[in-house]
Amino acid sequence: MSMPQAWRLAARTAAMRPSAVRDILKVTQQSRVLSLAGGLPSPDSFPIEALAEASRRLWLERGASALQYAASEGWPALRQWVAQRLSAHGVPVAPEQVLITSGSQQGLDLLGKVLIEPGQPVLVEQPSYLGALQSFAPYQPAWHTWATDAEGPLPDGLRAGHRLAYLVPSYQNPSARCVSSQRRRALALRAAAVGVPVVEDDPYGELWYEQAPPPPLFTHAPDDVVLLGSWSKVLAPGLRLGHLVCPASRLDDVGARLLQARQGADLHSSSLGQALVCSLLEQGFDLDAHLAGVRQRYRAQRDALHQALLRHLPPGWQWQVPAGGMFFWLQGPATLDAAALLPQALNAGVAFVPGEAFGVPGQVASALRSCMRLSFVTLSPDQLDEAVRRLASCLPGAA
């Protein structure tokens, strides 16, 4: 039987790349592997009983509408709730600014589709969230790496001509860095001065362990920042819900194009998922109390991983204890190649994500080769200790 002729792929597909995390997750499904790799929230944090009751009420009260097509902008009640919650937290937002998305990942793709031109500069941190790099890459930007210091990205890095600038200011994935209040204000004012749209991705802002992070950049430059949020870390990722907040002054141009782009992608986010969340909120679910419990759980796991690192890792390793989020960012000895170490670690029954997975395409900093990201929220304290022990046994010079 003859082989079919090859199809001609679009040139943009050459910029696509697989997710290192998703590939590793396939391996970690083996029960013998203790995974420090995936950015997965703990299933023990999911409010299953409350969702079960909300589901029962949903079918009795609005089953037909939950299975019907919905408005592309999202369910009005959910948009209203997002706007009210952000406003109560000091981020003034009107419901018409809120677009409900199929996870914040879709928001990244829509923004790339609407704002990025092939060959034009896009400014990103290094390391950066690899999902954003994946979303933007098919639109063929010219990548510019954002210079940073201990407080976060440097305002002078924002220059006129950048098509957009992307950052995760609160407990960044993967570095867990939290940008200071003064730096956030400076970045926002710089963005307004040079006319560069900033994409502020905030999936971890509710996961703080000692004190809440500073207000978003959006509060300082509401005409120049698009704010993304996710339901994955506060309720459950299987809902596949997030939100995008567009500047009110840009609803007629940018907002309209974002809506058109989403209509061409999936028409709207799942009616069933939106209806379920609305039902959950209507029955009096206390999200703040739920989040307080999640933070307490994650704080204990963070502390357990920190103690395990102190106990098992040899000299020459550096890390900061994260003030929020889900990750530790480890810097190993300069001679370490974390990607080359990963197969040996998997064979020993532990997984992590090599630092170079978070590098800017074509410009991966050599320092990332000796880094790794460890997630702490899906393993018990005893499992975290064992995972680090296994990891340490694979390191050069281990007995």
Short mmCIF file of C-alpha atoms in Angstrom, two decimals:
data_model
loop_
_atom_site.label_atom_id
_atom_site.label_comp_id
_atom_site.label_asym_id
_atom_site.label_seq_id
_atom_site.Cartn_x
_atom_site.Cartn_y
_atom_site.Cartn_z
CA MET A 1 0.00 0.00 0.00
CA SER A 2 1.47 3.35 -1.03
CA MET A 3 2.00 6.08 1.53
CA PRO A 4 -0.24 9.14 1.20
CA GLN A 5 1.39 12.34 0.06
CA ALA A 6 2.47 14.68 2.82
CA TRP A 7 0.16 17.59 3.57
CA ARG A 8 1.61 21.08 3.50
CA LEU A 9 1.64 22.50 7.01
CA ALA A 10 1.28 26.21 7.67
CA ALA A 11 4.60 27.97 8.21
CA ARG A 12 3.47 29.00 11.70
CA THR A 13 3.50 25.38 12.84
CA ALA A 14 7.30 25.46 12.77
CA ALA A 15 7.13 27.72 15.83
CA MET A 16 4.98 25.29 17.81
CA ARG A 17 6.64 23.15 20.43
CA PRO A 18 5.41 20.52 22.87
CA SER A 19 4.91 21.28 26.54
CA ALA A 20 7.73 19.78 28.59
CA VAL A 21 5.38 19.58 31.56
CA ARG A 22 2.64 17.74 29.67
CA ASP A 23 5.18 15.26 28.33
CA ILE A 24 6.55 14.59 31.82
CA LEU A 25 3.02 14.16 33.19
CA LYS A 26 2.53 11.15 30.93
CA VAL A 27 5.40 9.43 32.73
CA THR A 28 4.31 10.52 36.20
CA GLN A 29 1.01 8.68 35.83
CA GLN A 30 2.98 5.62 36.85
CA SER A 31 2.22 4.99 40.51
CA ARG A 32 5.89 4.46 41.42
CA VAL A 33 6.82 8.03 40.39
CA LEU A 34 6.54 10.81 42.95
CA SER A 35 5.91 13.91 40.86
CA LEU A 36 7.32 17.30 41.72
CA ALA A 37 6.74 18.29 38.11
CA GLY A 38 3.18 19.26 37.25
CA GLY A 39 1.60 22.55 38.24
CA LEU A 40 -1.49 20.66 39.34
CA PRO A 41 -3.59 21.85 42.29
CA SER A 42 -4.16 19.26 44.99
CA PRO A 43 -7.30 17.20 44.36
CA ASP A 44 -7.80 17.28 48.13
CA SER A 45 -8.51 21.00 47.73
CA PHE A 46 -11.46 20.53 45.37
CA PRO A 47 -14.83 21.40 47.03
CA ILE A 48 -16.44 18.19 45.79
CA GLU A 49 -19.36 18.05 48.25
CA ALA A 50 -20.32 21.65 47.56
CA LEU A 51 -20.03 21.09 43.82
CA ALA A 52 -22.18 17.94 44.08
CA GLU A 53 -24.94 19.90 45.81
CA ALA A 54 -24.59 22.72 43.27
CA SER A 55 -24.89 20.18 40.46
CA ARG A 56 -28.07 18.72 41.96
CA ARG A 57 -29.63 22.18 42.17
CA LEU A 58 -28.44 23.04 38.68
CA TRP A 59 -30.29 20.13 37.04
CA LEU A 60 -33.47 20.89 38.98
CA GLU A 61 -33.50 24.62 38.36
CA ARG A 62 -31.72 25.33 35.04
CA GLY A 63 -30.81 22.05 33.40
CA ALA A 64 -31.93 23.08 29.92
CA SER A 65 -30.04 26.39 29.92
CA ALA A 66 -26.91 24.65 31.22
CA LEU A 67 -26.93 22.45 28.11
CA GLN A 68 -27.73 25.23 25.64
CA TYR A 69 -25.49 27.58 23.68
CA ALA A 70 -24.49 30.67 25.65
CA ALA A 71 -23.34 34.21 24.98
CA SER A 72 -19.73 34.43 23.83
CA GLU A 73 -18.94 36.93 26.58
CA GLY A 74 -19.98 34.43 29.27
CA TRP A 75 -22.91 33.99 31.62
CA PRO A 76 -23.99 37.46 32.85
CA ALA A 77 -24.21 36.31 36.48
CA LEU A 78 -20.65 34.99 36.39
CA ARG A 79 -19.29 38.14 34.74
CA GLN A 80 -21.06 40.19 37.38
CA TRP A 81 -19.59 38.09 40.18
CA VAL A 82 -16.03 38.37 38.80
CA ALA A 83 -16.39 42.14 38.50
CA GLN A 84 -17.75 42.45 42.04
CA ARG A 85 -15.02 40.29 43.55
CA LEU A 86 -12.22 42.16 41.77
CA SER A 87 -13.74 45.50 42.74
CA ALA A 88 -14.03 44.39 46.38
CA HIS A 89 -10.30 43.59 46.26
CA GLY A 90 -9.46 47.09 45.06
CA VAL A 91 -9.50 46.42 41.28
CA PRO A 92 -12.44 48.49 39.91
CA VAL A 93 -14.01 46.51 37.08
CA ALA A 94 -17.41 46.61 35.38
CA PRO A 95 -19.10 43.39 34.18
CA GLU A 96 -18.88 44.44 30.53
CA GLN A 97 -15.08 44.38 30.81
CA VAL A 98 -15.09 40.68 31.76
CA LEU A 99 -14.78 37.95 29.14
CA ILE A 100 -15.21 34.42 30.52
CA THR A 101 -12.63 32.17 28.86
CA SER A 102 -11.95 28.44 28.65
CA GLY A 103 -9.17 28.71 31.19
CA SER A 104 -6.79 31.65 31.27
CA GLN A 105 -4.75 29.77 28.67
CA GLN A 106 -7.39 30.69 26.10
CA GLY A 107 -7.03 34.32 27.10
CA LEU A 108 -3.34 34.14 26.20
CA ASP A 109 -4.12 32.67 22.81
CA LEU A 110 -6.79 35.28 22.06
CA LEU A 111 -4.43 38.11 23.00
CA GLY A 112 -1.70 36.65 20.81
CA LYS A 113 -4.11 36.37 17.90
CA VAL A 114 -5.32 39.95 18.25
CA LEU A 115 -2.13 41.81 19.22
CA ILE A 116 0.93 39.99 17.81
CA GLU A 117 2.24 40.57 14.28
CA PRO A 118 4.82 38.20 12.72
CA GLY A 119 8.34 39.44 13.27
CA GLN A 120 7.28 42.15 15.73
CA PRO A 121 8.76 42.34 19.24
CA VAL A 122 7.06 40.72 22.24
CA LEU A 123 8.60 41.22 25.68
CA VAL A 124 8.68 38.28 28.12
CA GLU A 125 10.51 37.34 31.30
CA GLN A 126 13.19 34.65 31.38
CA PRO A 127 12.32 32.24 32.82
CA SER A 128 8.70 32.61 31.79
CA TYR A 129 5.50 30.60 31.97
CA LEU A 130 5.89 28.06 29.20
CA GLY A 131 2.15 28.03 28.42
CA ALA A 132 2.35 31.69 27.43
CA LEU A 133 5.38 31.01 25.25
CA GLN A 134 3.44 28.18 23.60
CA SER A 135 0.40 30.39 23.04
CA PHE A 136 2.31 33.27 21.51
CA ALA A 137 4.78 31.27 19.40
CA PRO A 138 2.45 30.40 16.47
CA TYR A 139 1.91 34.13 15.88
CA GLN A 140 5.64 34.31 15.12
CA PRO A 141 6.83 37.18 17.31
CA ALA A 142 10.37 38.42 17.65
CA TRP A 143 11.12 37.49 21.25
CA HIS A 144 12.64 40.14 23.49
CA THR A 145 13.89 39.08 26.92
CA TRP A 146 12.91 41.34 29.81
CA ALA A 147 15.81 42.26 32.09
CA THR A 148 15.00 41.74 35.79
CA ASP A 149 16.37 42.26 39.27
CA ALA A 150 15.25 41.02 42.70
CA GLU A 151 12.10 43.19 42.59
CA GLY A 152 10.97 42.02 39.16
CA PRO A 153 11.17 43.18 35.52
CA LEU A 154 12.89 46.52 34.97
CA PRO A 155 10.57 49.32 33.79
CA ASP A 156 13.13 50.56 31.25
CA GLY A 157 12.74 47.24 29.44
CA LEU A 158 9.34 48.41 28.22
CA ARG A 159 9.90 50.35 25.01
CA ALA A 160 7.67 51.87 22.39
CA GLY A 161 7.19 49.37 19.59
CA HIS A 162 6.71 46.25 21.68
CA ARG A 163 3.49 44.61 20.55
CA LEU A 164 2.86 43.44 24.09
CA ALA A 165 4.67 42.68 27.32
CA TYR A 166 3.79 39.61 29.36
CA LEU A 167 4.43 38.94 33.04
CA VAL A 168 3.17 36.98 36.05
CA PRO A 169 3.74 39.42 38.93
CA SER A 170 2.41 37.31 41.82
CA TYR A 171 4.37 34.11 42.58
CA GLN A 172 5.56 33.67 39.04
CA ASN A 173 5.61 30.30 37.35
CA PRO A 174 8.31 29.00 37.53
CA SER A 175 10.44 31.31 39.72
CA ALA A 176 7.78 32.03 42.42
CA ARG A 177 8.99 35.65 42.51
CA CYS A 178 6.51 38.30 43.66
CA VAL A 179 7.01 41.74 42.10
CA SER A 180 7.14 44.51 44.71
CA SER A 181 4.43 47.15 45.04
CA GLN A 182 6.76 49.97 43.98
CA ARG A 183 7.92 48.03 40.92
CA ARG A 184 4.35 47.23 39.88
CA ARG A 185 3.46 50.90 39.93
CA ALA A 186 6.60 51.83 38.02
CA LEU A 187 5.93 49.17 35.38
CA ALA A 188 2.33 50.28 34.96
CA LEU A 189 3.27 53.94 34.59
CA ARG A 190 6.00 53.05 32.11
CA ALA A 191 3.54 50.99 30.05
CA ALA A 192 1.15 53.95 29.91
CA ALA A 193 3.96 56.32 28.94
CA VAL A 194 5.25 54.25 26.02
CA GLY A 195 1.87 52.86 24.89
CA VAL A 196 2.69 49.16 25.27
CA PRO A 197 -0.13 46.78 26.25
CA VAL A 198 0.80 44.68 29.28
CA VAL A 199 -0.70 41.22 29.75
CA GLU A 200 -0.85 40.62 33.51
CA ASP A 201 -1.42 36.94 34.22
CA ASP A 202 -2.62 36.29 37.77
CA PRO A 203 -3.41 32.60 38.39
CA TYR A 204 -1.65 32.46 41.78
CA GLY A 205 -2.54 35.77 43.45
CA GLU A 206 -5.00 34.09 45.85
CA LEU A 207 -2.38 31.52 46.94
CA TRP A 208 -0.41 33.63 49.42
CA TYR A 209 0.95 32.21 52.66
CA GLU A 210 2.00 35.08 54.92
CA GLN A 211 0.39 38.17 53.42
CA ALA A 212 -1.54 39.02 50.28
CA PRO A 213 0.46 40.28 47.29
CA PRO A 214 0.42 43.96 46.25
CA PRO A 215 -2.43 45.21 44.03
CA PRO A 216 -2.23 44.26 40.34
CA LEU A 217 -0.58 46.50 37.76
CA PHE A 218 -4.09 46.92 36.36
CA THR A 219 -5.00 49.19 39.30
CA HIS A 220 -2.24 51.66 38.32
CA ALA A 221 -2.80 51.66 34.53
CA PRO A 222 -6.36 50.45 33.78
CA ASP A 223 -6.13 51.69 30.17
CA ASP A 224 -2.91 49.82 29.39
CA VAL A 225 -3.14 46.44 31.16
CA VAL A 226 -5.17 43.33 30.36
CA LEU A 227 -5.72 41.21 33.47
CA LEU A 228 -6.08 37.43 33.26
CA GLY A 229 -7.44 35.20 36.02
CA SER A 230 -8.02 31.47 36.40
CA TRP A 231 -10.52 29.30 38.25
CA SER A 232 -8.16 26.33 38.03
CA LYS A 233 -6.19 27.15 41.17
CA VAL A 234 -9.10 28.43 43.30
CA LEU A 235 -11.74 25.77 42.53
CA ALA A 236 -10.77 23.03 40.06
CA PRO A 237 -8.94 22.93 36.70
CA GLY A 238 -11.46 20.52 35.17
CA LEU A 239 -13.99 23.35 35.04
CA ARG A 240 -11.77 24.97 32.39
CA LEU A 241 -12.85 28.48 33.30
CA GLY A 242 -10.90 31.69 33.50
CA HIS A 243 -11.51 35.35 32.81
CA LEU A 244 -9.98 38.20 30.84
CA VAL A 245 -10.50 41.81 31.94
CA CYS A 246 -10.19 44.31 29.09
CA PRO A 247 -9.58 48.02 29.73
CA ALA A 248 -12.91 49.87 29.63
CA SER A 249 -11.46 52.45 27.25
CA ARG A 250 -10.56 49.70 24.75
CA LEU A 251 -13.77 47.67 24.65
CA ASP A 252 -14.84 49.06 21.27
CA ASP A 253 -11.63 48.08 19.48
CA VAL A 254 -9.53 45.51 21.38
CA GLY A 255 -12.48 44.06 23.28
CA ALA A 256 -14.53 43.63 20.12
CA ARG A 257 -11.67 41.86 18.33
CA LEU A 258 -11.05 39.57 21.30
CA LEU A 259 -14.72 38.60 21.25
CA GLN A 260 -14.60 37.91 17.53
CA ALA A 261 -11.45 35.82 17.96
CA ARG A 262 -13.10 33.72 20.67
CA GLN A 263 -16.21 33.22 18.53
CA GLY A 264 -13.98 31.77 15.85
CA ALA A 265 -12.28 29.49 18.38
CA ASP A 266 -15.06 27.89 20.44
CA LEU A 267 -18.10 30.25 20.43
CA HIS A 268 -18.18 30.31 24.24
CA SER A 269 -16.89 28.57 27.34
CA SER A 270 -18.78 25.53 28.56
CA SER A 271 -22.33 26.46 29.55
CA LEU A 272 -22.34 23.54 31.95
CA GLY A 273 -19.18 24.67 33.73
CA GLN A 274 -20.39 28.26 34.01
CA ALA A 275 -23.81 27.14 35.26
CA LEU A 276 -22.20 24.90 37.86
CA VAL A 277 -20.06 27.73 39.25
CA CYS A 278 -23.06 30.07 39.28
CA SER A 279 -25.08 27.47 41.17
CA LEU A 280 -22.20 26.99 43.62
CA LEU A 281 -22.01 30.71 44.34
CA GLU A 282 -25.77 31.12 44.61
CA GLN A 283 -26.00 28.46 47.31
CA GLY A 284 -23.75 30.56 49.52
CA PHE A 285 -20.40 28.89 48.95
CA ASP A 286 -17.79 30.87 50.89
CA LEU A 287 -14.86 31.12 48.48
CA ASP A 288 -12.74 33.09 50.96
CA ALA A 289 -13.12 30.40 53.63
CA HIS A 290 -12.34 27.74 51.03
CA LEU A 291 -9.19 29.58 49.96
CA ALA A 292 -8.09 30.00 53.57
CA GLY A 293 -8.20 26.21 53.92
CA VAL A 294 -6.28 25.72 50.67
CA ARG A 295 -3.61 28.18 51.79
CA GLN A 296 -3.24 26.42 55.13
CA ARG A 297 -2.77 23.06 53.37
CA TYR A 298 -0.31 24.39 50.82
CA ARG A 299 1.68 26.32 53.42
CA ALA A 300 2.31 23.11 55.35
CA GLN A 301 3.41 21.36 52.15
CA ARG A 302 5.65 24.28 51.21
CA ASP A 303 7.34 24.10 54.60
CA ALA A 304 7.74 20.33 54.30
CA LEU A 305 9.47 20.63 50.93
CA HIS A 306 11.74 23.35 52.26
CA GLN A 307 12.81 21.13 55.16
CA ALA A 308 13.34 18.19 52.79
CA LEU A 309 15.61 20.31 50.59
CA LEU A 310 17.63 21.38 53.61
CA ARG A 311 17.84 17.78 54.78
CA HIS A 312 18.82 16.03 51.57
CA LEU A 313 20.40 18.36 49.01
CA PRO A 314 24.19 18.68 49.03
CA PRO A 315 26.01 22.03 49.26
CA GLY A 316 25.94 24.19 46.15
CA TRP A 317 22.16 24.46 45.73
CA GLN A 318 20.22 27.69 46.14
CA TRP A 319 16.52 28.53 46.46
CA GLN A 320 14.12 31.00 48.04
CA VAL A 321 11.14 29.88 50.13
CA PRO A 322 8.14 31.04 48.06
CA ALA A 323 5.73 33.45 49.71
CA GLY A 324 2.90 32.07 47.58
CA GLY A 325 2.06 29.96 44.56
CA MET A 326 2.92 26.31 44.03
CA PHE A 327 6.61 26.11 43.15
CA PHE A 328 10.19 26.13 44.34
CA TRP A 329 12.81 27.32 41.82
CA LEU A 330 16.14 25.60 42.46
CA GLN A 331 19.52 26.73 41.16
CA GLY A 332 22.02 23.89 41.12
CA PRO A 333 25.78 23.97 40.60
CA ALA A 334 26.81 25.61 37.33
CA THR A 335 28.03 22.26 35.96
CA LEU A 336 24.62 20.59 36.38
CA ASP A 337 22.53 19.75 33.31
CA ALA A 338 19.02 19.33 34.73
CA ALA A 339 17.55 18.06 31.46
CA ALA A 340 20.18 15.34 31.22
CA LEU A 341 19.50 14.43 34.86
CA LEU A 342 15.75 13.98 34.35
CA PRO A 343 15.80 10.44 32.84
CA GLN A 344 17.91 9.22 35.75
CA ALA A 345 15.53 10.87 38.21
CA LEU A 346 12.49 9.29 36.55
CA ASN A 347 14.21 5.92 36.78
CA ALA A 348 14.66 6.58 40.51
CA GLY A 349 10.95 7.38 40.81
CA VAL A 350 10.87 11.17 41.02
CA ALA A 351 9.97 13.85 38.46
CA PHE A 352 10.75 17.56 38.10
CA VAL A 353 10.75 20.11 35.27
CA PRO A 354 14.17 21.22 33.94
CA GLY A 355 14.69 24.96 33.97
CA GLU A 356 15.43 25.29 30.28
CA ALA A 357 11.77 24.39 29.54
CA PHE A 358 10.91 27.92 30.68
CA GLY A 359 13.41 29.65 28.42
CA VAL A 360 12.59 32.12 25.67
CA PRO A 361 12.53 30.27 22.32
CA GLY A 362 15.89 30.55 20.61
CA GLN A 363 17.34 32.54 23.51
CA VAL A 364 17.43 30.06 26.40
CA ALA A 365 19.82 31.45 28.99
CA SER A 366 22.64 29.08 29.85
CA ALA A 367 21.95 29.62 33.56
CA LEU A 368 18.61 27.85 33.16
CA ARG A 369 20.36 24.56 32.34
CA SER A 370 21.24 24.07 36.01
CA CYS A 371 17.79 25.03 37.31
CA MET A 372 14.69 22.99 38.05
CA ARG A 373 11.11 23.67 39.12
CA LEU A 374 9.57 21.64 41.92
CA SER A 375 5.84 21.67 42.72
CA PHE A 376 4.83 20.90 46.30
CA VAL A 377 1.02 20.87 46.45
CA THR A 378 0.10 17.33 45.32
CA LEU A 379 2.30 15.29 47.68
CA SER A 380 2.05 14.73 51.42
CA PRO A 381 4.91 15.90 53.67
CA ASP A 382 6.24 12.33 53.89
CA GLN A 383 6.05 11.93 50.12
CA LEU A 384 7.83 15.26 49.62
CA ASP A 385 10.67 14.11 51.84
CA GLU A 386 10.97 10.82 49.96
CA ALA A 387 10.82 12.60 46.60
CA VAL A 388 13.70 14.89 47.50
CA ARG A 389 15.67 11.94 48.90
CA ARG A 390 15.27 10.17 45.55
CA LEU A 391 16.27 13.29 43.68
CA ALA A 392 19.36 13.78 45.84
CA SER A 393 20.42 10.19 45.18
CA CYS A 394 20.71 11.02 41.46
CA LEU A 395 22.83 14.11 41.83
CA PRO A 396 26.51 14.06 40.87
CA GLY A 397 28.64 12.86 43.73
CA ALA A 398 25.77 11.11 45.55
CA ALA A 399 26.76 7.93 47.32
#
